């Protein structure tokens, strides 16, 4: 298989398996994608709906159908000339429950487990109670309470001949060192004999082998005699009374794990988590043995031709993403001559490029989603919408200020343990040199916190412990902000931490831990530089074999890794999972990978971004919807229209708030409608939450929904209620996940159901439906513009499951709901998009646009995937309302022309600007691009020659007469 022309992402789980995907393959092929792009296929926690909680990297998930079903799907794809890309999660594994053999072995044998180095566990915790142990923060209440309640129970697994402690679904194996004591507690002669081989065991590898032999004997006894004697022994360790409970407690204290209340994780967890999720443990994939174990299955599947490429999840969680990508590509290329297709999930800040020394095809498309999203917004709406939001929320801060406050809170309340790990790594460096030993832990912790809080990007990517030219501008922004924030007495510590975090190489000989020269060129020492265009390596001059690393350099690299693995989750949790739920100027710019302060982009900026992608990463994915988006692509497209009618929207918000005031809970004084525990004067949902609720309803209201349809309105209300609960908790203002304010949450839900109640059909419901009907045509124009740009811009378009019709989804799990593929298959025909525009509410015009442009991509794969990109000039009175560019490959051309910011131009119900409105507005074609005999792939009509062709211009009144978008080419359908 070659690189993809277009991919279609599927979310697999036990309710949608490989065979379910196989059943829809005819539809996927007819739609025109070249590759399916699957969510993780490895074995995950039972019942996982997403697959990102892998428990076994070596097997294909049986819940998703197993390897046989995967191969059936792959064979059917390959028979159709299609391919398969799979999502891989190398950064973390699921460790909750009882199914991760690596993790269970660690709990059993501690630091001497064969898998002790597979995870980022700090075996030398500063807390004496945790030294040599793994914190297991899985208890629903405090340890003593759960122990006394008998919910922590000692049990025996006869099949494995293993003693373990169980708490709900969580299993923690007892170390065999204690088996002798457990077996002897029964006072049973046979068990006493079986206990003898366990006497004197240690955790050393040889003794682990002895323990396995002793367990075989125990298993054989149980198979013959049953477990009655062992069940009797277990009574001596029951939590039922004080004596046996104390004995159980002492047994637990001797284990290599410490059971703890889940809230302790924030402050005390001694292993790297995925963000703040204590059921996901970070994997040390930078180690060679771990790398091989994590990738064993995908290497085999790739070598055998089952899969054709990989999507790497959360690349920023890895210790060294560049080195990882380099190693992964080299291994895959050793297995097959064909270059592998590799893309990485990477969030890029505004102005931050993807590193060119990463040997990947590009990102999974969040950057493009942001580019096209910003293009849809009218910059004239930014100021009035900001004023309106300030009046509603009482805050006139920019989003950056909101995000900074969120970072401060998240760092203190959710990632305190991760901050502590990074600070302690740096403090250890301080203690090793006489010149720096007086820098205290508190001073180091203080400055590291400020650096992390002000870090403008997810992380940096030093090489050999040193920052390079690409790292320094970002780090310097954080450094300058930290200088303003820390006390003057901490500035010396800040300068020293700057050095330890890669500004200078350690110099042990001088005893000061730092060299004077800044390592500005560190990235040139990274070894082989790798290009991206065709996925093949462009080898730079090879470095000689590296000398053994000094202890000082190892310590500096460790500190840099821990700092980078702090800033990345901090950015995600504070920005995506907190600040984006607090700031509501316009929710269509509150998206993963976006910055709400970067409100709108000009056509020129969009062209520049596309041209850069074409030069650097022509095979990067182009996404407008993902399994992680906050709002569906068509929700965002419709909400963007509000930027064009900002004054009207502000007035509408005020009117709706007044209309619905009687339904507020606890407005000024407690009332019978308020939930117990409500606070007088703190009405629910509150002005900011209410305003964001209205935006959400406007964005996700189906265009064909009648306000009088009680069943469908109720269904919508239930979906929005699930979004609302998540949004309120993520905002962490009046409720949160750690300590939910259920009274407030109940009041907010009651408000939502009240304003959408059937009796409001002539009031708010009708007002809502009428307003949506007014802006929906302009939203549909935006949808078609966004769709065309995704399918014609440089890169590989990615379709998220089901979004070929309306994507009015909200944040997960709403965006992972079952997809009615039968409905979509029935709707797909050969009709041109233009013939479906009149019935645009059924979204068949969107589906047809996708199918026709995918057909163009199949007709000339190189044209739209890696062809040249030519921004085109638009002239005339309405030039600001159009966007145009051309793609060229050899003598083949495609000209893309689209309507934008159409709200003021539309008349009536059709998402199409009347031809006469365009007047003399025209697109100037580049030299060599024919003006005559161009086929419009969206109207399926050939453009007739006109008297203006010698001027090499295309008038919008002609090319946009049937559709608000046009894709013209000198190629015709096959």
PDB file of C-alpha atoms in Angstrom, residues 299-543:
ATOM      1  CA  UNK A 299       5.735  -5.167  14.457  1.00  0.00           C
ATOM      2  CA  UNK A 300       4.440  -8.637  13.643  1.00  0.00           C
ATOM      3  CA  UNK A 301       1.261  -7.302  12.063  1.00  0.00           C
ATOM      4  CA  UNK A 302       3.222  -4.776  10.027  1.00  0.00           C
ATOM      5  CA  UNK A 303       5.774  -7.350   8.897  1.00  0.00           C
ATOM      6  CA  UNK A 304       2.952  -9.645   7.770  1.00  0.00           C
ATOM      7  CA  UNK A 305       1.227  -6.853   5.858  1.00  0.00           C
ATOM      8  CA  UNK A 306      -1.855  -6.729   8.071  1.00  0.00           C
ATOM      9  CA  UNK A 307      -1.432  -3.049   8.953  1.00  0.00           C
ATOM     10  CA  UNK A 308       0.095  -0.263   6.889  1.00  0.00           C
ATOM     11  CA  UNK A 309       0.745   2.524   9.344  1.00  0.00           C
ATOM     12  CA  UNK A 310       0.486   3.802  12.878  1.00  0.00           C
ATOM     13  CA  UNK A 311      -1.011   6.755  14.681  1.00  0.00           C
ATOM     14  CA  UNK A 312       1.029   7.408  17.837  1.00  0.00           C
ATOM     15  CA  UNK A 313      -1.087   8.560  20.747  1.00  0.00           C
ATOM     16  CA  UNK A 314       0.107  11.284  23.143  1.00  0.00           C
ATOM     17  CA  UNK A 315       3.632  11.601  21.763  1.00  0.00           C
ATOM     18  CA  UNK A 316       4.410  14.326  24.307  1.00  0.00           C
ATOM     19  CA  UNK A 317       4.170  11.872  27.184  1.00  0.00           C
ATOM     20  CA  UNK A 318       7.295  10.038  26.031  1.00  0.00           C
ATOM     21  CA  UNK A 319      10.713  10.770  27.447  1.00  0.00           C
ATOM     22  CA  UNK A 320      12.210  11.590  24.026  1.00  0.00           C
ATOM     23  CA  UNK A 321       9.638  11.785  21.203  1.00  0.00           C
ATOM     24  CA  UNK A 322      12.233  12.382  18.482  1.00  0.00           C
ATOM     25  CA  UNK A 323      14.302   9.368  19.486  1.00  0.00           C
ATOM     26  CA  UNK A 324      11.167   7.257  19.773  1.00  0.00           C
ATOM     27  CA  UNK A 325       9.954   8.189  16.283  1.00  0.00           C
ATOM     28  CA  UNK A 326      13.391   7.547  14.834  1.00  0.00           C
ATOM     29  CA  UNK A 327      13.644   4.127  16.457  1.00  0.00           C
ATOM     30  CA  UNK A 328      10.112   3.199  15.459  1.00  0.00           C
ATOM     31  CA  UNK A 329      10.635   4.116  11.816  1.00  0.00           C
ATOM     32  CA  UNK A 330      13.916   2.224  11.638  1.00  0.00           C
ATOM     33  CA  UNK A 331      12.347  -0.915  13.100  1.00  0.00           C
ATOM     34  CA  UNK A 332       9.363  -0.759  10.758  1.00  0.00           C
ATOM     35  CA  UNK A 333      11.579  -0.203   7.719  1.00  0.00           C
ATOM     36  CA  UNK A 334      13.609  -3.248   8.690  1.00  0.00           C
ATOM     37  CA  UNK A 335      10.435  -5.317   8.484  1.00  0.00           C
ATOM     38  CA  UNK A 336       9.135  -4.152   5.099  1.00  0.00           C
ATOM     39  CA  UNK A 337      10.720  -2.307   2.204  1.00  0.00           C
ATOM     40  CA  UNK A 338       7.731  -0.005   1.958  1.00  0.00           C
ATOM     41  CA  UNK A 339       8.095   3.161   4.046  1.00  0.00           C
ATOM     42  CA  UNK A 340       5.623   3.112   6.947  1.00  0.00           C
ATOM     43  CA  UNK A 341       2.993   5.795   7.368  1.00  0.00           C
ATOM     44  CA  UNK A 342       3.463   7.403  10.796  1.00  0.00           C
ATOM     45  CA  UNK A 343       1.525  10.304  12.275  1.00  0.00           C
ATOM     46  CA  UNK A 344       1.619  11.634  15.813  1.00  0.00           C
ATOM     47  CA  UNK A 345      -1.034  13.106  18.067  1.00  0.00           C
ATOM     48  CA  UNK A 346       0.568  16.446  18.821  1.00  0.00           C
ATOM     49  CA  UNK A 347      -0.990  19.701  20.033  1.00  0.00           C
ATOM     50  CA  UNK A 348       0.847  22.673  18.552  1.00  0.00           C
ATOM     51  CA  UNK A 349       0.624  26.168  20.002  1.00  0.00           C
ATOM     52  CA  UNK A 350       0.069  29.174  17.742  1.00  0.00           C
ATOM     53  CA  UNK A 351       3.336  29.637  15.854  1.00  0.00           C
ATOM     54  CA  UNK A 352       4.825  26.339  17.039  1.00  0.00           C
ATOM     55  CA  UNK A 353       5.942  24.072  14.172  1.00  0.00           C
ATOM     56  CA  UNK A 354       6.146  20.308  14.268  1.00  0.00           C
ATOM     57  CA  UNK A 355       9.827  19.407  14.556  1.00  0.00           C
ATOM     58  CA  UNK A 356      11.305  18.529  11.187  1.00  0.00           C
ATOM     59  CA  UNK A 357      13.784  16.100  12.732  1.00  0.00           C
ATOM     60  CA  UNK A 358      10.929  13.799  13.716  1.00  0.00           C
ATOM     61  CA  UNK A 359      10.766  11.095  11.027  1.00  0.00           C
ATOM     62  CA  UNK A 360       6.977  11.161  10.711  1.00  0.00           C
ATOM     63  CA  UNK A 361       4.488  12.199   8.050  1.00  0.00           C
ATOM     64  CA  UNK A 362       2.980  14.838  10.329  1.00  0.00           C
ATOM     65  CA  UNK A 363       0.311  15.261  12.967  1.00  0.00           C
ATOM     66  CA  UNK A 364      -3.166  13.766  13.256  1.00  0.00           C
ATOM     67  CA  UNK A 365      -4.680  17.092  12.230  1.00  0.00           C
ATOM     68  CA  UNK A 366      -5.495  19.254  15.248  1.00  0.00           C
ATOM     69  CA  UNK A 367      -3.390  22.027  13.716  1.00  0.00           C
ATOM     70  CA  UNK A 368      -5.424  21.982  10.522  1.00  0.00           C
ATOM     71  CA  UNK A 369      -8.658  21.867  12.524  1.00  0.00           C
ATOM     72  CA  UNK A 370      -7.536  25.049  14.234  1.00  0.00           C
ATOM     73  CA  UNK A 371      -6.465  26.727  10.990  1.00  0.00           C
ATOM     74  CA  UNK A 372      -9.754  26.148   9.212  1.00  0.00           C
ATOM     75  CA  UNK A 373     -11.771  26.886  12.358  1.00  0.00           C
ATOM     76  CA  UNK A 374     -10.155  30.295  12.774  1.00  0.00           C
ATOM     77  CA  UNK A 375     -10.733  31.022   9.096  1.00  0.00           C
ATOM     78  CA  UNK A 376     -14.500  30.646   9.572  1.00  0.00           C
ATOM     79  CA  UNK A 377     -14.627  33.440  12.159  1.00  0.00           C
ATOM     80  CA  UNK A 378     -15.137  37.104  11.372  1.00  0.00           C
ATOM     81  CA  UNK A 379     -12.471  39.180  13.146  1.00  0.00           C
ATOM     82  CA  UNK A 380     -14.966  42.052  13.440  1.00  0.00           C
ATOM     83  CA  UNK A 381     -16.895  39.987  15.969  1.00  0.00           C
ATOM     84  CA  UNK A 382     -14.012  39.515  18.375  1.00  0.00           C
ATOM     85  CA  UNK A 383     -14.310  42.810  20.267  1.00  0.00           C
ATOM     86  CA  UNK A 384     -18.114  43.025  20.643  1.00  0.00           C
ATOM     87  CA  UNK A 385     -18.328  39.375  21.684  1.00  0.00           C
ATOM     88  CA  UNK A 386     -15.556  39.935  24.222  1.00  0.00           C
ATOM     89  CA  UNK A 387     -17.456  42.935  25.625  1.00  0.00           C
ATOM     90  CA  UNK A 388     -20.622  40.885  25.866  1.00  0.00           C
ATOM     91  CA  UNK A 389     -18.808  38.052  27.634  1.00  0.00           C
ATOM     92  CA  UNK A 390     -17.198  40.472  30.068  1.00  0.00           C
ATOM     93  CA  UNK A 391     -20.596  41.914  30.912  1.00  0.00           C
ATOM     94  CA  UNK A 392     -22.010  38.430  31.493  1.00  0.00           C
ATOM     95  CA  UNK A 393     -19.114  36.883  33.396  1.00  0.00           C
ATOM     96  CA  UNK A 394     -17.899  39.972  35.226  1.00  0.00           C
ATOM     97  CA  UNK A 395     -14.372  39.393  33.897  1.00  0.00           C
ATOM     98  CA  UNK A 396     -12.746  41.204  31.010  1.00  0.00           C
ATOM     99  CA  UNK A 397      -9.624  39.029  31.040  1.00  0.00           C
ATOM    100  CA  UNK A 398      -8.228  37.497  27.868  1.00  0.00           C
ATOM    101  CA  UNK A 399      -8.181  33.726  27.642  1.00  0.00           C
ATOM    102  CA  UNK A 400      -4.450  33.678  28.462  1.00  0.00           C
ATOM    103  CA  UNK A 401      -5.219  35.034  31.944  1.00  0.00           C
ATOM    104  CA  UNK A 402      -7.958  32.441  32.461  1.00  0.00           C
ATOM    105  CA  UNK A 403      -5.555  29.705  31.374  1.00  0.00           C
ATOM    106  CA  UNK A 404      -2.824  30.956  33.720  1.00  0.00           C
ATOM    107  CA  UNK A 405      -5.185  30.847  36.698  1.00  0.00           C
ATOM    108  CA  UNK A 406      -6.253  27.370  35.661  1.00  0.00           C
ATOM    109  CA  UNK A 407      -2.630  26.243  35.462  1.00  0.00           C
ATOM    110  CA  UNK A 408      -2.006  27.520  38.973  1.00  0.00           C
ATOM    111  CA  UNK A 409      -5.013  25.649  40.324  1.00  0.00           C
ATOM    112  CA  UNK A 410      -4.387  22.413  38.431  1.00  0.00           C
ATOM    113  CA  UNK A 411      -0.749  22.342  39.453  1.00  0.00           C
ATOM    114  CA  UNK A 412      -1.671  22.685  43.113  1.00  0.00           C
ATOM    115  CA  UNK A 413      -4.796  20.529  43.220  1.00  0.00           C
ATOM    116  CA  UNK A 414      -4.239  17.835  40.602  1.00  0.00           C
ATOM    117  CA  UNK A 415      -0.562  17.547  39.641  1.00  0.00           C
ATOM    118  CA  UNK A 416       1.189  18.302  42.927  1.00  0.00           C
ATOM    119  CA  UNK A 417       2.921  14.911  42.947  1.00  0.00           C
ATOM    120  CA  UNK A 418       4.242  15.408  39.398  1.00  0.00           C
ATOM    121  CA  UNK A 419       5.590  18.839  40.350  1.00  0.00           C
ATOM    122  CA  UNK A 420       7.236  17.302  43.382  1.00  0.00           C
ATOM    123  CA  UNK A 421       8.967  14.648  41.247  1.00  0.00           C
ATOM    124  CA  UNK A 422      10.431  17.262  38.893  1.00  0.00           C
ATOM    125  CA  UNK A 423      11.532  19.531  41.762  1.00  0.00           C
ATOM    126  CA  UNK A 424      13.189  16.660  43.626  1.00  0.00           C
ATOM    127  CA  UNK A 425      15.120  15.593  40.535  1.00  0.00           C
ATOM    128  CA  UNK A 426      16.528  19.108  40.264  1.00  0.00           C
ATOM    129  CA  UNK A 427      17.198  19.335  43.991  1.00  0.00           C
ATOM    130  CA  UNK A 428      19.223  16.119  43.796  1.00  0.00           C
ATOM    131  CA  UNK A 429      21.451  17.814  41.214  1.00  0.00           C
ATOM    132  CA  UNK A 430      21.873  20.775  43.563  1.00  0.00           C
ATOM    133  CA  UNK A 431      22.989  18.538  46.421  1.00  0.00           C
ATOM    134  CA  UNK A 432      25.703  16.879  44.359  1.00  0.00           C
ATOM    135  CA  UNK A 433      27.874  19.984  43.920  1.00  0.00           C
ATOM    136  CA  UNK A 434      29.388  22.185  46.656  1.00  0.00           C
ATOM    137  CA  UNK A 435      28.564  25.326  44.690  1.00  0.00           C
ATOM    138  CA  UNK A 436      24.835  24.558  44.569  1.00  0.00           C
ATOM    139  CA  UNK A 437      24.124  22.450  47.643  1.00  0.00           C
ATOM    140  CA  UNK A 438      22.546  25.385  49.500  1.00  0.00           C
ATOM    141  CA  UNK A 439      19.727  25.758  47.004  1.00  0.00           C
ATOM    142  CA  UNK A 440      16.873  24.410  49.074  1.00  0.00           C
ATOM    143  CA  UNK A 441      14.143  22.102  47.904  1.00  0.00           C
ATOM    144  CA  UNK A 442      11.570  24.802  48.622  1.00  0.00           C
ATOM    145  CA  UNK A 443      13.350  27.341  46.417  1.00  0.00           C
ATOM    146  CA  UNK A 444      13.712  24.843  43.580  1.00  0.00           C
ATOM    147  CA  UNK A 445      10.071  23.799  43.912  1.00  0.00           C
ATOM    148  CA  UNK A 446       8.984  27.446  43.837  1.00  0.00           C
ATOM    149  CA  UNK A 447      10.751  28.320  40.606  1.00  0.00           C
ATOM    150  CA  UNK A 448       9.869  25.070  38.841  1.00  0.00           C
ATOM    151  CA  UNK A 449       6.206  25.732  39.600  1.00  0.00           C
ATOM    152  CA  UNK A 450       6.435  29.194  38.043  1.00  0.00           C
ATOM    153  CA  UNK A 451       8.221  27.902  34.944  1.00  0.00           C
ATOM    154  CA  UNK A 452       5.598  25.209  34.457  1.00  0.00           C
ATOM    155  CA  UNK A 453       2.703  27.605  34.991  1.00  0.00           C
ATOM    156  CA  UNK A 454       3.979  30.034  32.372  1.00  0.00           C
ATOM    157  CA  UNK A 455       5.112  27.464  29.814  1.00  0.00           C
ATOM    158  CA  UNK A 456       3.624  28.534  26.447  1.00  0.00           C
ATOM    159  CA  UNK A 457       3.751  25.121  24.708  1.00  0.00           C
ATOM    160  CA  UNK A 458       3.158  21.544  25.753  1.00  0.00           C
ATOM    161  CA  UNK A 459       6.870  20.869  26.159  1.00  0.00           C
ATOM    162  CA  UNK A 460      10.346  21.187  24.688  1.00  0.00           C
ATOM    163  CA  UNK A 461      12.515  18.506  23.083  1.00  0.00           C
ATOM    164  CA  UNK A 462      16.132  18.775  24.249  1.00  0.00           C
ATOM    165  CA  UNK A 463      18.831  16.553  22.838  1.00  0.00           C
ATOM    166  CA  UNK A 464      21.418  14.983  25.140  1.00  0.00           C
ATOM    167  CA  UNK A 465      20.254  17.107  28.038  1.00  0.00           C
ATOM    168  CA  UNK A 466      20.613  20.409  26.182  1.00  0.00           C
ATOM    169  CA  UNK A 467      18.071  22.797  24.740  1.00  0.00           C
ATOM    170  CA  UNK A 468      18.415  23.829  21.125  1.00  0.00           C
ATOM    171  CA  UNK A 469      17.461  26.784  18.965  1.00  0.00           C
ATOM    172  CA  UNK A 470      13.892  25.551  18.595  1.00  0.00           C
ATOM    173  CA  UNK A 471      13.468  25.067  22.342  1.00  0.00           C
ATOM    174  CA  UNK A 472      14.941  28.287  23.629  1.00  0.00           C
ATOM    175  CA  UNK A 473      12.346  30.809  22.375  1.00  0.00           C
ATOM    176  CA  UNK A 474       9.560  28.903  24.139  1.00  0.00           C
ATOM    177  CA  UNK A 475      11.556  28.277  27.291  1.00  0.00           C
ATOM    178  CA  UNK A 476      12.640  31.919  27.397  1.00  0.00           C
ATOM    179  CA  UNK A 477       9.028  33.081  27.435  1.00  0.00           C
ATOM    180  CA  UNK A 478       8.409  30.975  30.535  1.00  0.00           C
ATOM    181  CA  UNK A 479      11.696  32.114  32.043  1.00  0.00           C
ATOM    182  CA  UNK A 480      10.871  35.796  31.598  1.00  0.00           C
ATOM    183  CA  UNK A 481       7.419  35.360  33.098  1.00  0.00           C
ATOM    184  CA  UNK A 482       8.843  33.387  36.024  1.00  0.00           C
ATOM    185  CA  UNK A 483      11.348  36.187  36.700  1.00  0.00           C
ATOM    186  CA  UNK A 484       8.429  38.546  37.180  1.00  0.00           C
ATOM    187  CA  UNK A 485       6.554  36.125  39.420  1.00  0.00           C
ATOM    188  CA  UNK A 486       9.147  34.735  41.851  1.00  0.00           C
ATOM    189  CA  UNK A 487      10.548  36.699  44.801  1.00  0.00           C
ATOM    190  CA  UNK A 488      13.872  38.431  44.149  1.00  0.00           C
ATOM    191  CA  UNK A 489      15.486  36.040  46.589  1.00  0.00           C
ATOM    192  CA  UNK A 490      14.580  33.157  44.263  1.00  0.00           C
ATOM    193  CA  UNK A 491      16.130  34.609  41.101  1.00  0.00           C
ATOM    194  CA  UNK A 492      19.436  32.854  41.676  1.00  0.00           C
ATOM    195  CA  UNK A 493      17.619  29.548  42.049  1.00  0.00           C
ATOM    196  CA  UNK A 494      15.697  30.297  38.860  1.00  0.00           C
ATOM    197  CA  UNK A 495      18.927  30.922  36.926  1.00  0.00           C
ATOM    198  CA  UNK A 496      20.374  27.677  38.235  1.00  0.00           C
ATOM    199  CA  UNK A 497      17.243  25.703  37.357  1.00  0.00           C
ATOM    200  CA  UNK A 498      17.426  27.238  33.879  1.00  0.00           C
ATOM    201  CA  UNK A 499      20.929  25.808  33.535  1.00  0.00           C
ATOM    202  CA  UNK A 500      19.905  22.377  34.815  1.00  0.00           C
ATOM    203  CA  UNK A 501      16.952  22.339  32.449  1.00  0.00           C
ATOM    204  CA  UNK A 502      19.241  22.343  29.460  1.00  0.00           C
ATOM    205  CA  UNK A 503      20.567  25.886  29.038  1.00  0.00           C
ATOM    206  CA  UNK A 504      24.087  24.683  29.756  1.00  0.00           C
ATOM    207  CA  UNK A 505      25.873  21.392  29.959  1.00  0.00           C
ATOM    208  CA  UNK A 506      26.941  20.173  33.383  1.00  0.00           C
ATOM    209  CA  UNK A 507      30.593  20.850  34.181  1.00  0.00           C
ATOM    210  CA  UNK A 508      31.572  18.794  37.204  1.00  0.00           C
ATOM    211  CA  UNK A 509      35.243  19.800  37.026  1.00  0.00           C
ATOM    212  CA  UNK A 510      34.492  23.437  37.795  1.00  0.00           C
ATOM    213  CA  UNK A 511      32.251  22.386  40.657  1.00  0.00           C
ATOM    214  CA  UNK A 512      29.496  24.747  39.602  1.00  0.00           C
ATOM    215  CA  UNK A 513      27.292  22.365  37.677  1.00  0.00           C
ATOM    216  CA  UNK A 514      27.188  24.583  34.606  1.00  0.00           C
ATOM    217  CA  UNK A 515      29.190  25.799  31.648  1.00  0.00           C
ATOM    218  CA  UNK A 516      28.937  29.430  30.592  1.00  0.00           C
ATOM    219  CA  UNK A 517      28.061  28.887  26.951  1.00  0.00           C
ATOM    220  CA  UNK A 518      24.453  28.286  26.005  1.00  0.00           C
ATOM    221  CA  UNK A 519      23.752  25.121  24.048  1.00  0.00           C
ATOM    222  CA  UNK A 520      22.059  26.836  21.143  1.00  0.00           C
ATOM    223  CA  UNK A 521      22.979  24.176  18.599  1.00  0.00           C
ATOM    224  CA  UNK A 522      22.181  21.096  20.647  1.00  0.00           C
ATOM    225  CA  UNK A 523      19.691  19.831  18.141  1.00  0.00           C
ATOM    226  CA  UNK A 524      22.397  19.456  15.481  1.00  0.00           C
ATOM    227  CA  UNK A 525      23.915  16.681  17.581  1.00  0.00           C
ATOM    228  CA  UNK A 526      20.810  14.558  17.480  1.00  0.00           C
ATOM    229  CA  UNK A 527      22.175  12.079  14.958  1.00  0.00           C
ATOM    230  CA  UNK A 528      20.372  11.329  11.739  1.00  0.00           C
ATOM    231  CA  UNK A 529      17.994  14.026  10.551  1.00  0.00           C
ATOM    232  CA  UNK A 530      14.946  12.620   8.827  1.00  0.00           C
ATOM    233  CA  UNK A 531      12.653  14.164   6.288  1.00  0.00           C
ATOM    234  CA  UNK A 532       8.956  13.676   5.888  1.00  0.00           C
ATOM    235  CA  UNK A 533       7.887  14.038   2.347  1.00  0.00           C
ATOM    236  CA  UNK A 534       7.880  10.400   1.245  1.00  0.00           C
ATOM    237  CA  UNK A 535       8.573   8.923   4.633  1.00  0.00           C
ATOM    238  CA  UNK A 536      12.124   7.936   3.640  1.00  0.00           C
ATOM    239  CA  UNK A 537      15.153   9.023   5.615  1.00  0.00           C
ATOM    240  CA  UNK A 538      17.474  11.782   4.465  1.00  0.00           C
ATOM    241  CA  UNK A 539      20.477  10.813   6.519  1.00  0.00           C
ATOM    242  CA  UNK A 540      22.663  13.562   7.840  1.00  0.00           C
ATOM    243  CA  UNK A 541      26.297  13.027   8.728  1.00  0.00           C
ATOM    244  CA  UNK A 542      26.399  10.293  11.327  1.00  0.00           C
ATOM    245  CA  UNK A 543      27.828  11.099  14.718  1.00  0.00           C
TER     246      UNK A 543
END
